[in-house]
Amino acid sequence: MAPPPPPPHLLPRSSSFRSSAVSPTSPHKDRHRSISSIPHAATAPAAAAAQLSLLRAHARAGRMRPAREVFDAMPAPGRTLIAWTALMSGYATHGPAIEALELLLCMLGLLLRPDAFVFSVALRACAAVGSLRLGRQLHGAVAKLGYVGADLFVANGLVTMYSSCQSLRCAEKVFGGIAAPDLVSLTSMLSAYTENGCDAEALMLFMEMVRDGVCDAFTLSVALRAASSLGHVGLGHQLHCCMIKMGLVGNEFLDNCLIGFYGRSGELQLMRNVFDEMDIKDLVSWNTIIQSYAENLCDEEALAHFRAMMFECTGCDEFTLGSILHVVTRRGAFDHGMEIHGYLIRAGLDSDKHVMSALMDMYVNWATLHKGHQIFPLRMLKYYLSVQGELDQFIVASSLKSCASDLDLAAGRMLHACILKSNANPDSFVTSSLVDMYAKCGALEESNLLFSRTKNPGTAAWSAVISGNCLNGQYGRAMHLFRRMQGEHVQPNEFTYTAVLTACMALGDAVSGMEIHSNSIRNGYGTNTSVLKSLVNFYLRQGRYHQALKLCLSLSNHEVSWGTFVEAFSQADDHTGIVNLFHVLQRCGAELDHHTARLILRSCGKLALLEEGLEAHAYMTKHGLASTACMNNHLIDMYSSCGSLRHAFDAFNYMPDKDASSWTSIIAANVENGCPETAIRLFSQMLSKEKCRPTSQAFLLVLKACAETGLVSEAFRFFVSMTEVYKIQPSEGHFSHMIEVLGRAGMFKEAEHFIDSVVPSESCASARSLLCAAKQNGNDETVKLAADKLARLCLLSKCSTPKETTAP
């Protein structure tokens, strides 16, 4: 009694399978009768052998349609196990791999017993389609037939199948059961480790293989990939030496792997050396070095190698164009991009979706900079549809990005309608792009409605809707959405964290911000640059400057706005914090601007820290910040505050061009440090300079110096010069110092006359100065007079202040 056929749900769905394998009198038979190149089923054994040879040739070359036609034309009795195996192997190697599995099920239905090689091909097909369930069924079948321990083909196929289906532990069990693993077994397990992210285990196995003397070019390439993933540059150098020792340096495959390894490790000079020493550079070599330069932001080198490649080679492929278009977009070299566009049309690559996606990104950025060409990306989409005939998710997402950038809501709605009309199920990338487009175009309710109708939204969609609500000022809703996202156990990404931290800053929610900080650390984003920048801004806004500074130490210098930190400490009047921050800047070698340098000098002066001030002066000189007159004035002020007139004079004397503010600074330094005579002498020198017009502050300082030295005549000469020659209107400070000069000289009558005749009647400062001078000299009459005048002025000042009125 014949065994029952396979269950219907396991039978293949394609008509070709049923026609060729189940029913000999199928429509395929009539369809292939006109093919003269295929021998008839009733031919001699020699003709059957010719058919088998033709089948194997087509299958090996990847011409699967002719191979299937030859197989279908063979008579059912003539379809030997070799014919079945040849066709299955072709499908497993060149695709579609699902056809190989359907052929296996058909063989079982026709009571053909597969051998070990057929099972190994079927396992390879399971690995290609990622079918773990069917792979386990095949594992059970080969275990019953005794092929697992006896045949290495089957064991290696099982290792590869489990590895491709992300079942690494099962692959390890199969590998552990192999009594004497050969090079293929070891390499399969090595690849299994690297494909599943277990690079450390891969390197451990590689060391065992090297110790046992089992190593070839492919093994070294896998070890290089693992070393690159773990960042072991030193191990990569050792592997390079091993290749030289084994005489594998001229191997194109390994040289390309070396170029990729050094490029990913940032060792660009070593990468260039390997590339230059290659005798024959194929397309993979050029693509690898161009992509490596592009990923390391070396745009000039990437473009130079692209030009050299186009000059030396016959052409390029979609990988080359994708990398170089990203470089062109980043540099804004849109003229080169248009040339590349023309080339890819001539080369017939304008239908490749990855190339067209990169091209669309370039034109979107171009349209963003040139507002007169906003419609161009949409024309590109129309052109792509005319070539390809169907929508592509990447191209649609780029078009939506263009609409969002241009705030073109009408075009975005048209694209949305096209997506719905095409009955294409948009992926998460397109959905998030739609949500983002509506939010950026101001249609927040449409954005939220679209998100609410999305089934099982992913991280990208959640990030888009949270960012959109923040962009439109709906910070409370953004926080609510983030809490929902956490409740549904969706993993946030860097865009989610930056958006929700913006909401925390806007709401002033310090507790939630710190919770998000902890959450980002738990989810592996604690060192992400974008998240760290947002956290720094958050803590600065909260006034937690030291916490923000602690986070900045994890960022590179060009990613930190040190000036913002210094400004924040300055607004908090934390001069000690600014000085400590300056020590951090010294260790980091950070670049400062003039405003930041001025704040550092001011803090050193406020705290009278001469040593730190000298360090700051040296640091600023080294970075070219001490060459301007303005900065030298701040240096003079800092040294003056620290009580070091010698250094203040050095800073003044080294100035090539001294303006009025420079002279004023050095005069102030002498007045503040008890050298009024020197201040008066410097002021007289300044008056002799043609280009140095004295300021009101300079006259105030020199009058104060005259008051301290008791030089009445010089004070009146300077005062008259200020009002008559330089036409400077005296302030209360000037009047006060003049009264002080007369009072200290005991000239109280002259001081009273000066107040009555020169000083404005509403000036309180002059009366107060006269009162102080009279008290110091014991002149009771003048004290009484000055006190009465001061009391009258204060009373008048109160009476002139408008009273508050209440509403009737």
Short mmCIF file of N, CA, C and O in Angstrom, two decimals, residues 170-276:
data_model
loop_
_atom_site.label_atom_id
_atom_site.label_comp_id
_atom_site.label_asym_id
_atom_site.label_seq_id
_atom_site.Cartn_x
_atom_site.Cartn_y
_atom_site.Cartn_z
N CYS A 170 21.44 26.04 18.82
CA CYS A 170 21.24 24.78 18.09
C CYS A 170 22.42 24.53 17.15
O CYS A 170 22.87 23.38 16.99
N ALA A 171 22.92 25.58 16.52
CA ALA A 171 24.09 25.42 15.65
C ALA A 171 25.29 24.93 16.44
O ALA A 171 26.04 24.05 15.98
N GLU A 172 25.47 25.44 17.67
CA GLU A 172 26.59 24.99 18.51
C GLU A 172 26.43 23.51 18.89
O GLU A 172 27.42 22.76 18.91
N LYS A 173 25.19 23.10 19.16
CA LYS A 173 24.97 21.69 19.51
C LYS A 173 25.30 20.77 18.34
O LYS A 173 25.93 19.71 18.51
N VAL A 174 24.86 21.16 17.13
CA VAL A 174 25.17 20.34 15.95
C VAL A 174 26.67 20.30 15.74
O VAL A 174 27.26 19.23 15.48
N PHE A 175 27.33 21.46 15.85
CA PHE A 175 28.78 21.51 15.65
C PHE A 175 29.51 20.68 16.71
O PHE A 175 30.49 19.99 16.40
N GLY A 176 29.03 20.74 17.94
CA GLY A 176 29.66 19.95 19.00
C GLY A 176 29.51 18.46 18.80
O GLY A 176 30.32 17.67 19.30
N GLY A 177 28.48 18.04 18.03
CA GLY A 177 28.28 16.62 17.78
C GLY A 177 29.08 16.08 16.62
O GLY A 177 29.06 14.87 16.36
N ILE A 178 29.79 16.94 15.88
CA ILE A 178 30.63 16.47 14.77
C ILE A 178 31.92 15.91 15.34
O ILE A 178 32.67 16.61 16.04
N ALA A 179 32.20 14.65 15.04
CA ALA A 179 33.38 13.98 15.61
C ALA A 179 34.67 14.59 15.10
O ALA A 179 35.59 14.88 15.89
N ALA A 180 34.78 14.76 13.80
CA ALA A 180 36.01 15.30 13.21
C ALA A 180 35.64 16.42 12.25
O ALA A 180 35.51 16.21 11.04
N PRO A 181 35.42 17.66 12.75
CA PRO A 181 35.02 18.76 11.87
C PRO A 181 36.13 19.11 10.89
O PRO A 181 37.31 19.16 11.26
N ASP A 182 35.74 19.32 9.65
CA ASP A 182 36.71 19.72 8.63
C ASP A 182 36.73 21.24 8.53
O ASP A 182 36.11 21.97 9.32
N LEU A 183 37.46 21.76 7.53
CA LEU A 183 37.59 23.21 7.36
C LEU A 183 36.25 23.86 7.10
O LEU A 183 35.96 24.95 7.61
N VAL A 184 35.38 23.17 6.32
CA VAL A 184 34.06 23.74 6.03
C VAL A 184 33.23 23.84 7.31
O VAL A 184 32.54 24.85 7.55
N SER A 185 33.29 22.81 8.15
CA SER A 185 32.54 22.83 9.41
C SER A 185 33.01 23.98 10.30
O SER A 185 32.20 24.73 10.86
N LEU A 186 34.32 24.09 10.44
CA LEU A 186 34.87 25.16 11.28
C LEU A 186 34.51 26.54 10.74
O LEU A 186 34.14 27.45 11.48
N THR A 187 34.62 26.70 9.42
CA THR A 187 34.30 27.99 8.81
C THR A 187 32.81 28.30 8.95
O THR A 187 32.43 29.46 9.16
N SER A 188 31.96 27.28 8.83
CA SER A 188 30.53 27.50 9.00
C SER A 188 30.22 27.99 10.41
O SER A 188 29.41 28.91 10.60
N MET A 189 30.84 27.37 11.40
CA MET A 189 30.60 27.79 12.79
C MET A 189 31.18 29.17 13.05
O MET A 189 30.60 29.99 13.77
N LEU A 190 32.31 29.45 12.43
CA LEU A 190 32.93 30.77 12.57
C LEU A 190 32.01 31.85 12.00
O LEU A 190 31.78 32.90 12.62
N SER A 191 31.46 31.58 10.82
CA SER A 191 30.52 32.52 10.21
C SER A 191 29.25 32.65 11.04
O SER A 191 28.67 33.74 11.13
N ALA A 192 28.83 31.53 11.65
CA ALA A 192 27.63 31.57 12.50
C ALA A 192 27.81 32.54 13.67
O ALA A 192 26.90 33.31 14.01
N TYR A 193 29.00 32.52 14.27
CA TYR A 193 29.26 33.43 15.38
C TYR A 193 29.22 34.89 14.93
O TYR A 193 28.60 35.75 15.57
N THR A 194 29.89 35.20 13.83
CA THR A 194 29.95 36.59 13.37
C THR A 194 28.59 37.09 12.89
O THR A 194 28.22 38.24 13.13
N GLU A 195 27.81 36.22 12.23
CA GLU A 195 26.50 36.63 11.74
C GLU A 195 25.51 36.90 12.87
O GLU A 195 24.56 37.67 12.70
N ASN A 196 25.74 36.29 14.02
CA ASN A 196 24.84 36.47 15.15
C ASN A 196 25.42 37.40 16.21
O ASN A 196 24.94 37.43 17.35
N GLY A 197 26.44 38.15 15.85
CA GLY A 197 26.98 39.16 16.75
C GLY A 197 27.87 38.65 17.85
O GLY A 197 28.20 39.39 18.77
N CYS A 198 28.27 37.37 17.81
CA CYS A 198 29.15 36.81 18.85
C CYS A 198 30.60 36.84 18.35
O CYS A 198 31.21 35.80 18.06
N ASP A 199 31.12 38.05 18.22
CA ASP A 199 32.45 38.20 17.62
C ASP A 199 33.56 37.69 18.53
O ASP A 199 34.58 37.19 18.05
N ALA A 200 33.38 37.83 19.85
CA ALA A 200 34.41 37.32 20.77
C ALA A 200 34.53 35.80 20.65
O ALA A 200 35.64 35.25 20.62
N GLU A 201 33.37 35.12 20.59
CA GLU A 201 33.39 33.65 20.42
C GLU A 201 34.01 33.27 19.08
O GLU A 201 34.71 32.25 18.97
N ALA A 202 33.74 34.09 18.05
CA ALA A 202 34.32 33.81 16.74
C ALA A 202 35.84 33.89 16.80
O ALA A 202 36.55 33.03 16.24
N LEU A 203 36.37 34.87 17.49
CA LEU A 203 37.83 35.00 17.59
C LEU A 203 38.42 33.87 18.41
O LEU A 203 39.54 33.41 18.13
N MET A 204 37.71 33.41 19.44
CA MET A 204 38.20 32.26 20.22
C MET A 204 38.31 31.02 19.34
O MET A 204 39.33 30.30 19.37
N LEU A 205 37.28 30.78 18.52
CA LEU A 205 37.32 29.64 17.62
C LEU A 205 38.42 29.82 16.58
O LEU A 205 39.11 28.84 16.22
N PHE A 206 38.60 31.02 16.11
CA PHE A 206 39.67 31.27 15.12
C PHE A 206 41.03 30.96 15.72
O PHE A 206 41.90 30.38 15.04
N MET A 207 41.26 31.32 16.98
CA MET A 207 42.55 31.02 17.63
C MET A 207 42.78 29.52 17.71
O MET A 207 43.90 29.03 17.49
N GLU A 208 41.71 28.77 17.99
CA GLU A 208 41.85 27.31 18.03
C GLU A 208 42.19 26.76 16.65
O GLU A 208 43.01 25.84 16.51
N MET A 209 41.56 27.34 15.62
CA MET A 209 41.85 26.88 14.26
C MET A 209 43.29 27.17 13.88
O MET A 209 43.97 26.33 13.25
N VAL A 210 43.78 28.33 14.23
CA VAL A 210 45.17 28.68 13.93
C VAL A 210 46.12 27.76 14.68
O VAL A 210 47.14 27.30 14.13
N ARG A 211 45.79 27.44 15.94
CA ARG A 211 46.64 26.55 16.73
C ARG A 211 46.69 25.15 16.13
O ARG A 211 47.71 24.47 16.18
N ASP A 212 45.55 24.74 15.51
CA ASP A 212 45.51 23.42 14.88
C ASP A 212 46.01 23.44 13.44
O ASP A 212 45.97 22.41 12.76
N GLY A 213 46.42 24.61 12.95
CA GLY A 213 46.93 24.71 11.59
C GLY A 213 45.85 24.67 10.53
O GLY A 213 46.14 24.32 9.38
N VAL A 214 44.61 25.01 10.88
CA VAL A 214 43.50 25.01 9.93
C VAL A 214 43.12 26.46 9.66
O VAL A 214 42.50 27.12 10.51
N CYS A 215 43.51 26.98 8.51
CA CYS A 215 43.25 28.39 8.21
C CYS A 215 43.35 28.62 6.71
O CYS A 215 44.25 28.07 6.05
N ASP A 216 42.43 29.40 6.16
CA ASP A 216 42.50 29.75 4.75
C ASP A 216 42.08 31.21 4.58
O ASP A 216 41.87 31.94 5.57
N ALA A 217 41.94 31.64 3.34
CA ALA A 217 41.64 33.05 3.07
C ALA A 217 40.28 33.45 3.64
O ALA A 217 40.12 34.51 4.25
N PHE A 218 39.27 32.58 3.47
CA PHE A 218 37.94 32.94 3.96
C PHE A 218 37.93 33.02 5.49
O PHE A 218 37.29 33.90 6.07
N THR A 219 38.64 32.12 6.15
CA THR A 219 38.72 32.15 7.61
C THR A 219 39.33 33.46 8.08
O THR A 219 38.85 34.09 9.03
N LEU A 220 40.39 33.90 7.41
CA LEU A 220 41.02 35.17 7.78
C LEU A 220 40.07 36.35 7.56
O LEU A 220 40.06 37.30 8.34
N SER A 221 39.27 36.28 6.50
CA SER A 221 38.33 37.38 6.25
C SER A 221 37.27 37.46 7.35
O SER A 221 36.90 38.56 7.77
N VAL A 222 36.79 36.31 7.81
CA VAL A 222 35.81 36.30 8.89
C VAL A 222 36.43 36.84 10.18
O VAL A 222 35.81 37.61 10.93
N ALA A 223 37.67 36.45 10.46
CA ALA A 223 38.37 36.95 11.65
C ALA A 223 38.57 38.47 11.57
O ALA A 223 38.44 39.18 12.58
N LEU A 224 38.86 38.98 10.39
CA LEU A 224 39.00 40.43 10.21
C LEU A 224 37.69 41.15 10.52
O LEU A 224 37.68 42.22 11.16
N ARG A 225 36.59 40.57 10.06
CA ARG A 225 35.29 41.18 10.31
C ARG A 225 34.98 41.19 11.80
O ARG A 225 34.47 42.18 12.33
N ALA A 226 35.32 40.10 12.50
CA ALA A 226 35.08 40.04 13.94
C ALA A 226 35.96 41.04 14.68
O ALA A 226 35.51 41.73 15.60
N ALA A 227 37.23 41.15 14.27
CA ALA A 227 38.14 42.11 14.91
C ALA A 227 37.65 43.54 14.70
O ALA A 227 37.75 44.39 15.59
N SER A 228 37.12 43.81 13.51
CA SER A 228 36.60 45.14 13.22
C SER A 228 35.39 45.46 14.09
O SER A 228 35.27 46.57 14.63
N SER A 229 34.49 44.51 14.27
CA SER A 229 33.30 44.73 15.09
C SER A 229 33.65 44.99 16.54
O SER A 229 33.00 45.79 17.22
N LEU A 230 34.70 44.32 17.03
CA LEU A 230 35.12 44.50 18.43
C LEU A 230 36.09 45.67 18.61
O LEU A 230 36.45 46.01 19.74
N GLY A 231 36.52 46.28 17.51
CA GLY A 231 37.45 47.40 17.60
C GLY A 231 38.86 46.99 17.95
O GLY A 231 39.63 47.82 18.47
N HIS A 232 39.25 45.74 17.66
CA HIS A 232 40.60 45.26 17.96
C HIS A 232 41.52 45.59 16.78
O HIS A 232 41.75 44.75 15.90
N VAL A 233 42.02 46.81 16.75
CA VAL A 233 42.89 47.22 15.64
C VAL A 233 44.20 46.44 15.69
O VAL A 233 44.74 46.04 14.65
N GLY A 234 44.72 46.22 16.89
CA GLY A 234 45.97 45.47 17.02
C GLY A 234 45.87 44.07 16.47
O GLY A 234 46.79 43.57 15.81
N LEU A 235 44.74 43.39 16.73
CA LEU A 235 44.54 42.05 16.18
C LEU A 235 44.48 42.10 14.66
O LEU A 235 44.98 41.19 13.98
N GLY A 236 43.87 43.15 14.12
CA GLY A 236 43.85 43.31 12.67
C GLY A 236 45.24 43.42 12.09
O GLY A 236 45.53 42.84 11.03
N HIS A 237 46.12 44.15 12.79
CA HIS A 237 47.51 44.24 12.34
C HIS A 237 48.18 42.86 12.36
O HIS A 237 48.95 42.52 11.44
N GLN A 238 47.89 42.08 13.39
CA GLN A 238 48.46 40.73 13.47
C GLN A 238 47.95 39.85 12.33
O GLN A 238 48.71 39.07 11.75
N LEU A 239 46.66 39.97 12.03
CA LEU A 239 46.11 39.18 10.93
C LEU A 239 46.74 39.60 9.60
O LEU A 239 46.98 38.75 8.72
N HIS A 240 47.00 40.89 9.45
CA HIS A 240 47.68 41.36 8.24
C HIS A 240 49.07 40.72 8.13
O HIS A 240 49.49 40.26 7.06
N CYS A 241 49.79 40.69 9.25
CA CYS A 241 51.11 40.05 9.25
C CYS A 241 51.01 38.56 8.93
O CYS A 241 51.86 38.00 8.22
N CYS A 242 49.94 37.92 9.45
CA CYS A 242 49.73 36.50 9.17
C CYS A 242 49.50 36.28 7.67
O CYS A 242 50.01 35.31 7.10
N MET A 243 48.78 37.18 7.03
CA MET A 243 48.55 37.06 5.58
C MET A 243 49.86 37.19 4.82
O MET A 243 50.10 36.47 3.84
N ILE A 244 50.70 38.13 5.26
CA ILE A 244 52.00 38.29 4.59
C ILE A 244 52.83 37.03 4.75
O ILE A 244 53.47 36.54 3.80
N LYS A 245 52.82 36.45 5.97
CA LYS A 245 53.60 35.25 6.24
C LYS A 245 53.11 34.06 5.42
O LYS A 245 53.90 33.23 4.96
N MET A 246 51.78 34.00 5.21
CA MET A 246 51.20 32.89 4.45
C MET A 246 51.22 33.12 2.95
O MET A 246 50.78 32.27 2.18
N GLY A 247 51.71 34.27 2.52
CA GLY A 247 51.77 34.56 1.10
C GLY A 247 50.44 34.86 0.47
O GLY A 247 50.23 34.61 -0.72
N LEU A 248 49.50 35.43 1.26
CA LEU A 248 48.16 35.71 0.77
C LEU A 248 47.92 37.19 0.50
O LEU A 248 46.78 37.61 0.32
N VAL A 249 49.00 37.97 0.47
CA VAL A 249 48.83 39.42 0.31
C VAL A 249 48.26 39.75 -1.06
O VAL A 249 47.45 40.65 -1.22
N GLY A 250 48.66 39.03 -2.09
CA GLY A 250 48.17 39.32 -3.44
C GLY A 250 46.76 38.83 -3.70
O GLY A 250 46.23 39.05 -4.79
N ASN A 251 46.14 38.20 -2.72
CA ASN A 251 44.79 37.69 -2.89
C ASN A 251 43.81 38.87 -2.91
O ASN A 251 43.69 39.62 -1.94
N GLU A 252 43.09 39.03 -4.04
CA GLU A 252 42.19 40.18 -4.18
C GLU A 252 41.11 40.18 -3.11
O GLU A 252 40.77 41.23 -2.54
N PHE A 253 40.56 39.02 -2.82
CA PHE A 253 39.49 38.92 -1.83
C PHE A 253 39.97 39.39 -0.46
O PHE A 253 39.32 40.20 0.21
N LEU A 254 41.14 38.91 -0.04
CA LEU A 254 41.67 39.31 1.27
C LEU A 254 42.10 40.77 1.29
O LEU A 254 41.92 41.47 2.30
N ASP A 255 42.69 41.25 0.19
CA ASP A 255 43.07 42.66 0.14
C ASP A 255 41.85 43.56 0.29
O ASP A 255 41.89 44.60 0.96
N ASN A 256 40.75 43.19 -0.33
CA ASN A 256 39.52 43.97 -0.19
C ASN A 256 39.01 43.93 1.25
O ASN A 256 38.51 44.94 1.77
N CYS A 257 39.15 42.77 1.89
CA CYS A 257 38.75 42.66 3.30
C CYS A 257 39.63 43.55 4.18
O CYS A 257 39.15 44.19 5.13
N LEU A 258 40.93 43.60 3.87
CA LEU A 258 41.84 44.46 4.62
C LEU A 258 41.48 45.93 4.45
O LEU A 258 41.50 46.72 5.41
N ILE A 259 41.15 46.34 3.24
CA ILE A 259 40.76 47.72 2.98
C ILE A 259 39.53 48.07 3.81
O ILE A 259 39.46 49.13 4.45
N GLY A 260 38.55 47.16 3.81
CA GLY A 260 37.34 47.39 4.60
C GLY A 260 37.63 47.45 6.09
O GLY A 260 37.07 48.29 6.81
N PHE A 261 38.53 46.58 6.57
CA PHE A 261 38.87 46.56 8.00
C PHE A 261 39.53 47.87 8.42
O PHE A 261 39.13 48.50 9.41
N TYR A 262 40.55 48.30 7.67
CA TYR A 262 41.24 49.54 8.03
C TYR A 262 40.32 50.75 7.89
O TYR A 262 40.42 51.72 8.65
N GLY A 263 39.42 50.71 6.92
CA GLY A 263 38.47 51.81 6.76
C GLY A 263 37.52 51.91 7.94
O GLY A 263 37.27 53.00 8.47
N ARG A 264 36.99 50.77 8.39
CA ARG A 264 36.08 50.77 9.54
C ARG A 264 36.80 51.14 10.83
O ARG A 264 36.19 51.67 11.75
N SER A 265 38.10 50.85 10.90
CA SER A 265 38.88 51.15 12.10
C SER A 265 39.44 52.57 12.10
O SER A 265 40.07 52.98 13.07
N GLY A 266 39.25 53.30 11.01
CA GLY A 266 39.77 54.67 10.93
C GLY A 266 41.24 54.75 10.59
O GLY A 266 41.82 55.85 10.61
N GLU A 267 41.86 53.63 10.24
CA GLU A 267 43.28 53.62 9.85
C GLU A 267 43.37 53.89 8.35
O GLU A 267 43.67 52.99 7.54
N LEU A 268 43.13 55.14 7.97
CA LEU A 268 42.97 55.46 6.55
C LEU A 268 44.28 55.39 5.78
O LEU A 268 44.30 55.06 4.60
N GLN A 269 45.39 55.73 6.45
CA GLN A 269 46.67 55.66 5.75
C GLN A 269 47.04 54.21 5.43
O GLN A 269 47.53 53.90 4.33
N LEU A 270 46.83 53.28 6.40
CA LEU A 270 47.09 51.87 6.13
C LEU A 270 46.14 51.34 5.07
O LEU A 270 46.54 50.52 4.22
N MET A 271 44.90 51.78 5.10
CA MET A 271 43.94 51.38 4.06
C MET A 271 44.44 51.82 2.69
O MET A 271 44.40 51.05 1.71
N ARG A 272 44.93 53.06 2.60
CA ARG A 272 45.42 53.58 1.32
C ARG A 272 46.65 52.79 0.86
O ARG A 272 46.82 52.52 -0.35
N ASN A 273 47.51 52.41 1.82
CA ASN A 273 48.72 51.64 1.46
C ASN A 273 48.34 50.30 0.85
O ASN A 273 48.92 49.87 -0.16
N VAL A 274 47.37 49.60 1.48
CA VAL A 274 46.94 48.30 0.94
C VAL A 274 46.36 48.48 -0.45
O VAL A 274 46.64 47.70 -1.37
N PHE A 275 45.55 49.52 -0.63
CA PHE A 275 44.91 49.76 -1.93
C PHE A 275 45.96 50.07 -3.00
O PHE A 275 45.88 49.55 -4.12
N ASP A 276 46.93 50.92 -2.67
CA ASP A 276 47.94 51.31 -3.67
C ASP A 276 48.84 50.14 -4.06
O ASP A 276 49.37 50.11 -5.19
#
